[in-house]
CSV table of C-alpha atoms and ligand atoms in Angstrom, one decimal:
chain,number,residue,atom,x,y,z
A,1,UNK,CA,115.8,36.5,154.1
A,2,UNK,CA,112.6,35.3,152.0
A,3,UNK,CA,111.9,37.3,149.0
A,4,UNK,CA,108.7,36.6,146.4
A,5,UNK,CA,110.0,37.8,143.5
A,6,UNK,CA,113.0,37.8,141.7
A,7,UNK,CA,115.9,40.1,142.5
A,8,UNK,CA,115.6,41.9,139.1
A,9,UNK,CA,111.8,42.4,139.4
A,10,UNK,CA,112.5,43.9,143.4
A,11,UNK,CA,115.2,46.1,141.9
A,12,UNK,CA,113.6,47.7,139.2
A,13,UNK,CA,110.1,48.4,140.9
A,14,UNK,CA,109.4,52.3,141.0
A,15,UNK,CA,107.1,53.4,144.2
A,16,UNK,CA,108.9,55.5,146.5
A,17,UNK,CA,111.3,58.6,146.3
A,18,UNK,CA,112.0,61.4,149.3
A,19,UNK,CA,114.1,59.7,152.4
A,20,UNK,CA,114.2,61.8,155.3
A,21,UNK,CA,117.0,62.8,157.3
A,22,UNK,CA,116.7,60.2,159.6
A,23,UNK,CA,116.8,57.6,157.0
A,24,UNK,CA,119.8,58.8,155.2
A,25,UNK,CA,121.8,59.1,158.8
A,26,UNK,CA,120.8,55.3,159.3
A,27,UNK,CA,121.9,54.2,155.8
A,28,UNK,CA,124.7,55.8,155.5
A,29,UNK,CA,125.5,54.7,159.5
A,30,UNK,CA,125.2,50.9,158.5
A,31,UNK,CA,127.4,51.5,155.2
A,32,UNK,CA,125.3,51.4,152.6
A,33,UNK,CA,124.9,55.1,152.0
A,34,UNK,CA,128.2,55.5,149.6
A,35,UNK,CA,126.0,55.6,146.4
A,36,UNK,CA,123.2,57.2,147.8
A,37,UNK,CA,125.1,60.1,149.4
A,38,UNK,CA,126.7,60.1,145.8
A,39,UNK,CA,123.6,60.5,143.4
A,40,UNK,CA,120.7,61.5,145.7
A,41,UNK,CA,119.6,65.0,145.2
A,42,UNK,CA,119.5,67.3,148.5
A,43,UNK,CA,116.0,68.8,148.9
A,44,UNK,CA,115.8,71.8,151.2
A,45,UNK,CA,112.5,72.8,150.8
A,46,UNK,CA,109.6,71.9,149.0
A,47,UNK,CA,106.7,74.4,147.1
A,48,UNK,CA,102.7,74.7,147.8
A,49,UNK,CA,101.1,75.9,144.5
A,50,UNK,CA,97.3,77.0,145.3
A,51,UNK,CA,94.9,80.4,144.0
A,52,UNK,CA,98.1,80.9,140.5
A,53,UNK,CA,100.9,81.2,143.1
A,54,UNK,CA,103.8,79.5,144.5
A,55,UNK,CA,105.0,79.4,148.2
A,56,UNK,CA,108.3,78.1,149.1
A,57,UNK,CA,108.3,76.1,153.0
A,58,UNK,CA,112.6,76.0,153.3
A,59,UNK,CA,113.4,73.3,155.8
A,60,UNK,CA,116.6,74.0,156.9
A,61,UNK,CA,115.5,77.4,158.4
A,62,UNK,CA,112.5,76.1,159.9
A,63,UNK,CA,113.9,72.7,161.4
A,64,UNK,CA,117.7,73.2,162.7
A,65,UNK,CA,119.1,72.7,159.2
A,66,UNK,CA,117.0,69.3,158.2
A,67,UNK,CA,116.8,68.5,154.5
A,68,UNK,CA,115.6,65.7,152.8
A,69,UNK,CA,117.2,63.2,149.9
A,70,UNK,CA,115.4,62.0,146.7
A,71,UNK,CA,117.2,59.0,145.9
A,72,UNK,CA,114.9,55.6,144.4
A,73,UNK,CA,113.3,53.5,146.6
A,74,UNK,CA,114.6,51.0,144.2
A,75,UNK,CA,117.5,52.7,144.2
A,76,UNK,CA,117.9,51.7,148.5
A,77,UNK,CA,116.6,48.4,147.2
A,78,UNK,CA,120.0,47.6,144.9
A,79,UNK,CA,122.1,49.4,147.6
A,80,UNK,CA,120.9,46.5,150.4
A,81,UNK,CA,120.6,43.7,148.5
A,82,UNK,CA,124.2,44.3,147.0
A,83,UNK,CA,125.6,44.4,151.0
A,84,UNK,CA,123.9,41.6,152.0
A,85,UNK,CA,124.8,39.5,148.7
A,86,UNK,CA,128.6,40.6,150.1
A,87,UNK,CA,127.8,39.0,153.5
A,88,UNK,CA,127.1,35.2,152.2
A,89,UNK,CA,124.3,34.9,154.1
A,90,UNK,CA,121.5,33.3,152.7
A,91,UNK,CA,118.9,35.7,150.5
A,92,UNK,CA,116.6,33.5,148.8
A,93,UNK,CA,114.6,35.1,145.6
A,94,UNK,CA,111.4,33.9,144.2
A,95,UNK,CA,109.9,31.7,147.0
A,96,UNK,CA,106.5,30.3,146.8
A,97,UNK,CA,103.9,29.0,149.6
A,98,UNK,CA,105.4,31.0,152.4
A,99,UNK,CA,103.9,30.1,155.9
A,100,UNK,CA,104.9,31.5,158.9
A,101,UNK,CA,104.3,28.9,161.8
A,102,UNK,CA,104.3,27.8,165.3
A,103,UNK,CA,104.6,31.8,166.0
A,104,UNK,CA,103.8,31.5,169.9
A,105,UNK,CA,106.6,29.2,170.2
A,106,UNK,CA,110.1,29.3,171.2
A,107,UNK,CA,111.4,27.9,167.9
A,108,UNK,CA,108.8,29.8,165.3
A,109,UNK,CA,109.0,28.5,161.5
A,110,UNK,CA,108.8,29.3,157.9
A,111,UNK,CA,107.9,26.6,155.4
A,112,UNK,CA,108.5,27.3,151.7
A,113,UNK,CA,109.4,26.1,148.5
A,114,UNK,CA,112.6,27.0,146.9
A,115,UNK,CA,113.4,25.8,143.4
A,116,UNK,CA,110.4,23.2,143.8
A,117,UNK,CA,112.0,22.1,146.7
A,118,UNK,CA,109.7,22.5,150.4
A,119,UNK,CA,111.5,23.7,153.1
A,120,UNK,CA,111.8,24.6,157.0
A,121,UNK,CA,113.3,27.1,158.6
A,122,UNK,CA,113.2,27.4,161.8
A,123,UNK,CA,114.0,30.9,163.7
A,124,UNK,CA,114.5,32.4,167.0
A,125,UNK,CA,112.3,35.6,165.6
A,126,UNK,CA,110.5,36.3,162.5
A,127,UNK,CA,110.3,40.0,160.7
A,128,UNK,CA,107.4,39.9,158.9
A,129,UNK,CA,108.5,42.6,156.0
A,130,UNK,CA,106.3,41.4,153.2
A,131,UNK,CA,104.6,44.6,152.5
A,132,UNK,CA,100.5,45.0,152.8
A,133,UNK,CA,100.1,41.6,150.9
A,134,UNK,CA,102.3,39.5,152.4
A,135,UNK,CA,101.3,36.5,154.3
A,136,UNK,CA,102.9,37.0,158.3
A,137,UNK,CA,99.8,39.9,158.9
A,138,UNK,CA,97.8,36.7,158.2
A,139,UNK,CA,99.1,34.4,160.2
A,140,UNK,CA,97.8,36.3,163.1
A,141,UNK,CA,94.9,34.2,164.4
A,142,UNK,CA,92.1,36.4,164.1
A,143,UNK,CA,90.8,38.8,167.3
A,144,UNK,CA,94.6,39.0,168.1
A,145,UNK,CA,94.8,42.6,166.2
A,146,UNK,CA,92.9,45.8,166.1
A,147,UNK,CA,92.4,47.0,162.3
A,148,UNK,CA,92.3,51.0,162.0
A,149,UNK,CA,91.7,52.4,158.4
A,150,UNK,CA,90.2,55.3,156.4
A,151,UNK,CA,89.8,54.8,152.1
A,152,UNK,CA,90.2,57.7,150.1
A,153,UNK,CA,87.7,58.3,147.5
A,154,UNK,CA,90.7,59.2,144.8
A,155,UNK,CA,94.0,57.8,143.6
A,156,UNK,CA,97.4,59.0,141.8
A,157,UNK,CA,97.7,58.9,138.2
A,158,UNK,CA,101.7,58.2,138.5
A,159,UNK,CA,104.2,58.8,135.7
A,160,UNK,CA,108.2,58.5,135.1
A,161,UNK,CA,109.6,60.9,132.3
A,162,UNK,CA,112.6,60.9,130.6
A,163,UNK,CA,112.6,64.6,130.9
A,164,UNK,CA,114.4,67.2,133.1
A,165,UNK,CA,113.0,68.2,136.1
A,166,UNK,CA,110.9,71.6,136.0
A,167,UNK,CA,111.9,72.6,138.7
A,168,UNK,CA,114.5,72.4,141.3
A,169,UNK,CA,112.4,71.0,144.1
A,170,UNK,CA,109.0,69.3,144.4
A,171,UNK,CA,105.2,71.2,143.7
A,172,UNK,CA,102.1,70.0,145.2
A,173,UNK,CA,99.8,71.7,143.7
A,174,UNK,CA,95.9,72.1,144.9
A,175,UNK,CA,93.7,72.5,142.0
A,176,UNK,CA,90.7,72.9,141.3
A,177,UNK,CA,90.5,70.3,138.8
A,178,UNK,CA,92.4,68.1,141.2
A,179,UNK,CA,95.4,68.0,142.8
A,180,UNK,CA,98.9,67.5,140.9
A,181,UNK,CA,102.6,66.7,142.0
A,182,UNK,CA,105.8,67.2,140.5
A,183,UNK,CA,109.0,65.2,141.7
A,184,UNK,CA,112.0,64.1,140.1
A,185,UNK,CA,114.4,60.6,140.8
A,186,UNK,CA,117.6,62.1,138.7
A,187,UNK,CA,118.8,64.9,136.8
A,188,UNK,CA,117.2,63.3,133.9
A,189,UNK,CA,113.6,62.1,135.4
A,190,UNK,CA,110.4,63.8,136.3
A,191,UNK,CA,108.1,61.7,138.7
A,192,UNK,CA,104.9,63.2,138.0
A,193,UNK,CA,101.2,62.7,140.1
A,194,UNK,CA,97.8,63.5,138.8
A,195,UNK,CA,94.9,63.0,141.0
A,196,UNK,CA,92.4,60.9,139.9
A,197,UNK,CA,89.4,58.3,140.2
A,198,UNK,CA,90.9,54.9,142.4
A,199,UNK,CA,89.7,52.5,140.1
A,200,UNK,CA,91.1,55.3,137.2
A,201,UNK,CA,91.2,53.1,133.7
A,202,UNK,CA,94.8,54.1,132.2
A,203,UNK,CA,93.5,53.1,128.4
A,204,UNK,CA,91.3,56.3,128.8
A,205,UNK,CA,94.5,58.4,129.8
A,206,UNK,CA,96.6,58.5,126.3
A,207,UNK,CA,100.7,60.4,126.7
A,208,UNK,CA,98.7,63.2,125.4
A,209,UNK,CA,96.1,63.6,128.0
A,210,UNK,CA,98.4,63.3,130.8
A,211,UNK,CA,100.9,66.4,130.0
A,212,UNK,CA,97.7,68.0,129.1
A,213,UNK,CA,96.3,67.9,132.7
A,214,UNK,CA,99.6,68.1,134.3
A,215,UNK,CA,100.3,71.2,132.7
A,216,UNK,CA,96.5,72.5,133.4
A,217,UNK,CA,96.8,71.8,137.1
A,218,UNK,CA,100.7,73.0,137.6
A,219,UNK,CA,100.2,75.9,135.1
A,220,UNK,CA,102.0,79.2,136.7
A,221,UNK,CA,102.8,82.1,134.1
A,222,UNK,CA,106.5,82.2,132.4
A,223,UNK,CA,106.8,78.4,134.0
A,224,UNK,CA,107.3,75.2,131.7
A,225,UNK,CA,106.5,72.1,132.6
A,226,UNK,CA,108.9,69.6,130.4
A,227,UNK,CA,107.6,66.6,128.4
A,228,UNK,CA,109.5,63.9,127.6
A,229,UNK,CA,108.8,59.8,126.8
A,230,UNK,CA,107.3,58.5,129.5
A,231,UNK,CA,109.0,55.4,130.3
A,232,UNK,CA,106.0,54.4,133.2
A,233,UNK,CA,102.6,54.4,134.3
A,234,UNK,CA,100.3,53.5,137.2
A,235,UNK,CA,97.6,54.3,139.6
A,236,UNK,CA,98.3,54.1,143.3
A,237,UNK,CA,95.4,53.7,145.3
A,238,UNK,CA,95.4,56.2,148.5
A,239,UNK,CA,94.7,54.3,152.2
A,240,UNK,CA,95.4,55.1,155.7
A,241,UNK,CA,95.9,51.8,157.4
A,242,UNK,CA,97.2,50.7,160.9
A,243,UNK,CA,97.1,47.4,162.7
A,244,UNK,CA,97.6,47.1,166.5
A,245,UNK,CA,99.5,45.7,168.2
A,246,UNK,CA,102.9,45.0,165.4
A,247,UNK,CA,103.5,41.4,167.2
A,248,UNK,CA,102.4,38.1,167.6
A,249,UNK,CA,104.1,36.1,169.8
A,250,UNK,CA,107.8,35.4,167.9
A,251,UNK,CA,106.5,37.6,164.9
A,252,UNK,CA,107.2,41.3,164.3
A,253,UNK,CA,105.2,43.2,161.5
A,254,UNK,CA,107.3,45.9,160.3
A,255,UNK,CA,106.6,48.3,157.2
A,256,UNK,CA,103.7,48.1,155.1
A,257,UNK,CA,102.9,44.6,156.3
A,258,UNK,CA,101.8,46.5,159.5
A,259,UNK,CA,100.7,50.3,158.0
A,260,UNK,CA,99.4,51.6,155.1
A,261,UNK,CA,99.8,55.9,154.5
A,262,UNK,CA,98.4,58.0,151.6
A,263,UNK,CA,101.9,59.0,149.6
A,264,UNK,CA,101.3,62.6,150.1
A,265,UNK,CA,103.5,62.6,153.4
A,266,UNK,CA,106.3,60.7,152.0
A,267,UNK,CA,106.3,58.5,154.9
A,268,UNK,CA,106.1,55.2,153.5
A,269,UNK,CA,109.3,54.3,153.0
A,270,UNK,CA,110.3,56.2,155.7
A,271,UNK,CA,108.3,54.5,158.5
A,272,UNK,CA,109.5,50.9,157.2
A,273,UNK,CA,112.8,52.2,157.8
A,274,UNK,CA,111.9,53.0,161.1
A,275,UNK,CA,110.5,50.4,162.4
A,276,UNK,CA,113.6,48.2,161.6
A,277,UNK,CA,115.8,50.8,163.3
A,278,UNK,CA,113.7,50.0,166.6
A,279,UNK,CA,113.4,46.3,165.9
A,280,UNK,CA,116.5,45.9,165.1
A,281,UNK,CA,118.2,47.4,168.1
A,282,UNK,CA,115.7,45.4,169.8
A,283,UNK,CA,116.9,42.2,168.8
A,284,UNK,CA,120.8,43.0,169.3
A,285,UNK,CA,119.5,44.0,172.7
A,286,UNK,CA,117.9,40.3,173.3
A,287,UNK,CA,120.7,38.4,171.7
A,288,UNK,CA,123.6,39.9,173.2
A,289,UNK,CA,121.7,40.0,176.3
A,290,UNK,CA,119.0,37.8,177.0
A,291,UNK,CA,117.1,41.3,177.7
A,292,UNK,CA,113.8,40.7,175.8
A,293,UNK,CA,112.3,44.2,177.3
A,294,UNK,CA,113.0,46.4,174.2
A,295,UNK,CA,111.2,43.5,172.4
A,296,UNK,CA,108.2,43.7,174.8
A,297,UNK,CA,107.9,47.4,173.9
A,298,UNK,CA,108.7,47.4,170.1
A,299,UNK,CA,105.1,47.2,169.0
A,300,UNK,CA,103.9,50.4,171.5
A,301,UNK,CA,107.8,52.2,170.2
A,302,UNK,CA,107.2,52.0,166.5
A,303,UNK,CA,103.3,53.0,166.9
A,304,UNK,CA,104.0,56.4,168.0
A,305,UNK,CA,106.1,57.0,165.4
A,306,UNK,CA,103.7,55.4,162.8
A,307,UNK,CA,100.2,56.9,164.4
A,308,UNK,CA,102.1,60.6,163.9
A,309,UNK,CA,102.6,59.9,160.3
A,310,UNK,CA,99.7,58.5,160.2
A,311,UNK,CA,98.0,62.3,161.1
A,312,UNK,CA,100.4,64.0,158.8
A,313,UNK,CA,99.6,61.9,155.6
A,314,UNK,CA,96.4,62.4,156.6
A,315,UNK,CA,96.5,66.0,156.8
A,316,UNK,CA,98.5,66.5,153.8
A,317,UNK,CA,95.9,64.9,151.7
A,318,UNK,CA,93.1,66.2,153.4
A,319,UNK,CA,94.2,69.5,152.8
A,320,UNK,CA,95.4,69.1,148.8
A,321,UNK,CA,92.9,67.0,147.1
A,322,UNK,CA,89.3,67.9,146.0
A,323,UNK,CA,87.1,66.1,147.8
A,324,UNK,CA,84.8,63.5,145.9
A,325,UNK,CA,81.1,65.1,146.8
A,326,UNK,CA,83.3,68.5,148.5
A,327,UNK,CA,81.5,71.9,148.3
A,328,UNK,CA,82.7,75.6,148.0
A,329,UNK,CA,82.9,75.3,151.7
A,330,UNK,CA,85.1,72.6,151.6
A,331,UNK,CA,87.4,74.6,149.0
A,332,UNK,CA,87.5,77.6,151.0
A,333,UNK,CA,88.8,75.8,154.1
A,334,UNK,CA,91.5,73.7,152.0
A,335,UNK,CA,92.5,76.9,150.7
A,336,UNK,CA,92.7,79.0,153.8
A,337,UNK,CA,95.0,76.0,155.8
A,338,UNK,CA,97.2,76.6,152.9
A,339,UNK,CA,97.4,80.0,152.8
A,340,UNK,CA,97.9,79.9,157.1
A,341,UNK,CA,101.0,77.2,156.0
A,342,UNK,CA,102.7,79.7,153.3
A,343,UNK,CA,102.0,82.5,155.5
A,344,UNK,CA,102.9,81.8,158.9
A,345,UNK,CA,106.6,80.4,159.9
A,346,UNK,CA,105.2,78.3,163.1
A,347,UNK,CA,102.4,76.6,160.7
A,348,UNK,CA,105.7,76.7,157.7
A,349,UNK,CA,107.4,74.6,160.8
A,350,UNK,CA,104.8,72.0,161.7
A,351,UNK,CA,104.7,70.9,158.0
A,352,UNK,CA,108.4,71.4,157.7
A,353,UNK,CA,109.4,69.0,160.5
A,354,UNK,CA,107.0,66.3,159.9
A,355,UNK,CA,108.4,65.7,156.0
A,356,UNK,CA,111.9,66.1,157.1
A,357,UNK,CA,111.0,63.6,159.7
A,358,UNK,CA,110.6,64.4,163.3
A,359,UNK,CA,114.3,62.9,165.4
A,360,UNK,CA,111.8,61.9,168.3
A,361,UNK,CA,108.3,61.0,168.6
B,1,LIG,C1,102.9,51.8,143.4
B,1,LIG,C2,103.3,52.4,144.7
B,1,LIG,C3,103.8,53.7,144.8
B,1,LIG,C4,104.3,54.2,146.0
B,1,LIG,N1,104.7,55.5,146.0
B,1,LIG,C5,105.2,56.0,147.2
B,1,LIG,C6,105.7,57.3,147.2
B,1,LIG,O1,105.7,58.1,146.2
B,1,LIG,N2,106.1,57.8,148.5
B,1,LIG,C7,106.1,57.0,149.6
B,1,LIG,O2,106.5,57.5,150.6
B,1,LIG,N3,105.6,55.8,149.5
B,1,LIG,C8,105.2,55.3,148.4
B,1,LIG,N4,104.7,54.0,148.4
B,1,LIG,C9,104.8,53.2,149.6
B,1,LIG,C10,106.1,52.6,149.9
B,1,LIG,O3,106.7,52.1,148.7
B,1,LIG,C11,106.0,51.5,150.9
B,1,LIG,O4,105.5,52.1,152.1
B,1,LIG,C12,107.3,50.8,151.2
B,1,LIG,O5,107.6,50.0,150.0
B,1,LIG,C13,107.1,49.8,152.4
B,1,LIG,O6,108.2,49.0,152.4
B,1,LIG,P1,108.0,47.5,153.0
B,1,LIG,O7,109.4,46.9,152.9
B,1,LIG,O8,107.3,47.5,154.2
B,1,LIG,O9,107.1,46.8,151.9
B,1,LIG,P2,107.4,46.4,150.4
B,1,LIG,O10,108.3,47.4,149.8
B,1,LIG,O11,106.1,46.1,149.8
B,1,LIG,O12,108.2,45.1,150.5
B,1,LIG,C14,107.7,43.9,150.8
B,1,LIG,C15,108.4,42.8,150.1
B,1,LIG,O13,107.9,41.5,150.5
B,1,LIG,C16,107.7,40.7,149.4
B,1,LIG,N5,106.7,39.7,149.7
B,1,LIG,C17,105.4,39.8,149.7
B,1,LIG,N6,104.8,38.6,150.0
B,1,LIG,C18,105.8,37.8,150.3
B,1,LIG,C19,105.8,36.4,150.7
B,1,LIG,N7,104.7,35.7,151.0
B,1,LIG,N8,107.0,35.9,150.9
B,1,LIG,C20,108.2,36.6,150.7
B,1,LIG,N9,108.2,37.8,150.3
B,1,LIG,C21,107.0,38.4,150.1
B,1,LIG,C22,107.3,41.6,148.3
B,1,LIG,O14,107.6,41.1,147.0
B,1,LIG,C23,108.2,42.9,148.6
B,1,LIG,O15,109.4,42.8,147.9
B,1,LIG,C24,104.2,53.4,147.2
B,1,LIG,C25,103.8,52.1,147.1
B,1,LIG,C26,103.3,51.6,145.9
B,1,LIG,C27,102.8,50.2,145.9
């Protein structure tokens, strides 16, 4: 295992929050879910805010009794680095000049330097895990893979708060002034979205001016939002992004080094997770067995599940931002799907079972 940066740096990074069911069975399956089922907070619903009012979609009514788990993504970071580090096998931090090699062969490599030192490894397979900038997408000699994407014309204004959490489960709230999400990663801290411009300039966006529009856009009356120092602050720019197909020869792209989702599904993290459920099984298959079959069929296994949240991210953003050069019409539609999802349980459902995460795609 090759990682970039250092373990403290990997460990500390805030992006990510909501697991769904699916990826809390798996965690805690493979043993490293004691903490997590410990300190993550049980979601069973989540709220729509749109036209001053507040409509509650409960998932465990409307998907078999499926919740959801806020718990860090650096949080699952710490949790799998700490089992590994117990294994003894080798996890290298802060490599440089990675370059995947020799893919189509039998005997694929990795050169790097470690510690100023260059180095080979050679493999029987490479997962190429290293996120949208990573270097294994790369290495794919080009017109091997198709390239599907859509840019959003807006981005998140993300902040962490040392405050309490407003509310018991997360708001997305459509606005008129944009849309606005509250989340929490603890008891203690709020997780809190703005939309805004993607190239957004956070100099021009003083403490101040943040609670100011996060409590214009989540504003509902006898309801508080609560301040506190906000300990981080970023802009996350908002892509859809697929590549076909997720192998090369000896390589598999798994994560975000193969597909890119707005964060408005929560699927990010989530569909990494996946795909190393399926590629992982698929490689105990061919080791134990010589069967390379599940191999063969990883890339086409893991796109159905990645194309579906692919639509709902999708959806979920088309339906909650303002749209950059949107008219009336526009608002009127956004605001009639949502009204349809608080309204009827079968639309309620849809929504529901996509977050929670669908058991079969
Ligand atoms: C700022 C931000 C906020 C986000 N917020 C949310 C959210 O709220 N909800 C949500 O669902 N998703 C969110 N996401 C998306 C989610 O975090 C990703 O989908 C998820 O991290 C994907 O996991 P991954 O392991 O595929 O990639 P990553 O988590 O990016 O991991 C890839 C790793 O590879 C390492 N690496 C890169 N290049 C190399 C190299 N050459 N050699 C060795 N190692 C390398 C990187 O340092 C990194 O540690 C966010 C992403 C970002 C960037």
């Amino acid at each position: 295992m090759l990682e970039a940066r250092s373990r403290e740096y990997v460990e500390q990074r805030v992006r990510a929050g909501v697991l769904e069911q699916g990826t809390v069975d798996l965690l805690v399956e493979m043993g490293v879910g004691e903490r997590l089922q410990r300190e993550g907070l049980i979601h069973e619903g989540i709220e729509l805010q749109f036209a001053g009012g507040r409509h509650r979609i409960d998932f465990p009514s409307l998907t078999g009794g499926r919740t959801i788990t806020v718990y860090g993504q650096q949080e699952v970071v710490k949790d799998l680095i700490a089992a590994r580090v117990e294994t003894g096998r080798p996890l290298l931090f802060e490599v440089e000049d990675v370059r995947p090699t020799d893919l189509e062969s039998d005997t694929p490599a990795i050169r790097f330097r470690h510690q100023g030192a260059e180095t080979e490894l050679r493999c029987d397979m490479v997962a190429g895990c290293d996120g949208y900038h990573g270097v294994c997408r790369d290495a794919i000699p080009a017109g091997v893979l198709t390239e599907f994407s859509r840019d959003y014309p807006f981005g998140w204004l993300g902040i962490l708060a040392e405050a309490r959490p407003s509310n018991d489960e997360l708001i997305y709230a459509y606005h008129e002034r944009g849309f606005a999400l509250h989340s929490m990663r603890s008891p203690s801290v709020t997780r809190l979205y703005l939309q805004c411009r993607p190239d957004e300039n956070l100099d021009e966006w003083p403490d101040e001016r943040i609670w100011e529009e996060l409590d214009n856009r989540l504003d509902l009356p006898g309801w508080k939002l609560n301040q506190g120092p906000i300990v981080e602050k970023g802009v996350t720019g908002m892509r859809s992004y697929v590549v076909e197909p997720m192998q090369f020869g000896r390589l598999f792209l798994a994560g975000d080094a193969a597909h890119i989702v707005p964060p408005t599904g929560a699927k990010g993290l989530n569909l990494a997770v996946a795909d190393v459920r399926i590629l992982a099984e698929a490689l105990t298959v061919w080791f134990r067995d010589g069967d390379a079959s599940r191999l063969e069929g990883y890339s086409a296994e893991a796109l159905r599940r990645v194309w579906r949240s692919e639509h709902f991210s999708w959806w979920m953003t088309s339906m909650l931002h303002r749209l950059e050069g949107g008219d009336d019409f526009d608002m009127k539609l956004q605001l009639a799907q949502l009204a349809y999802v608080a309204s009827s349980p079968r639309a309620a459902a849809s929504l529901a079972e996509n977050y929670v995460g669908l058991e079969r795609v």
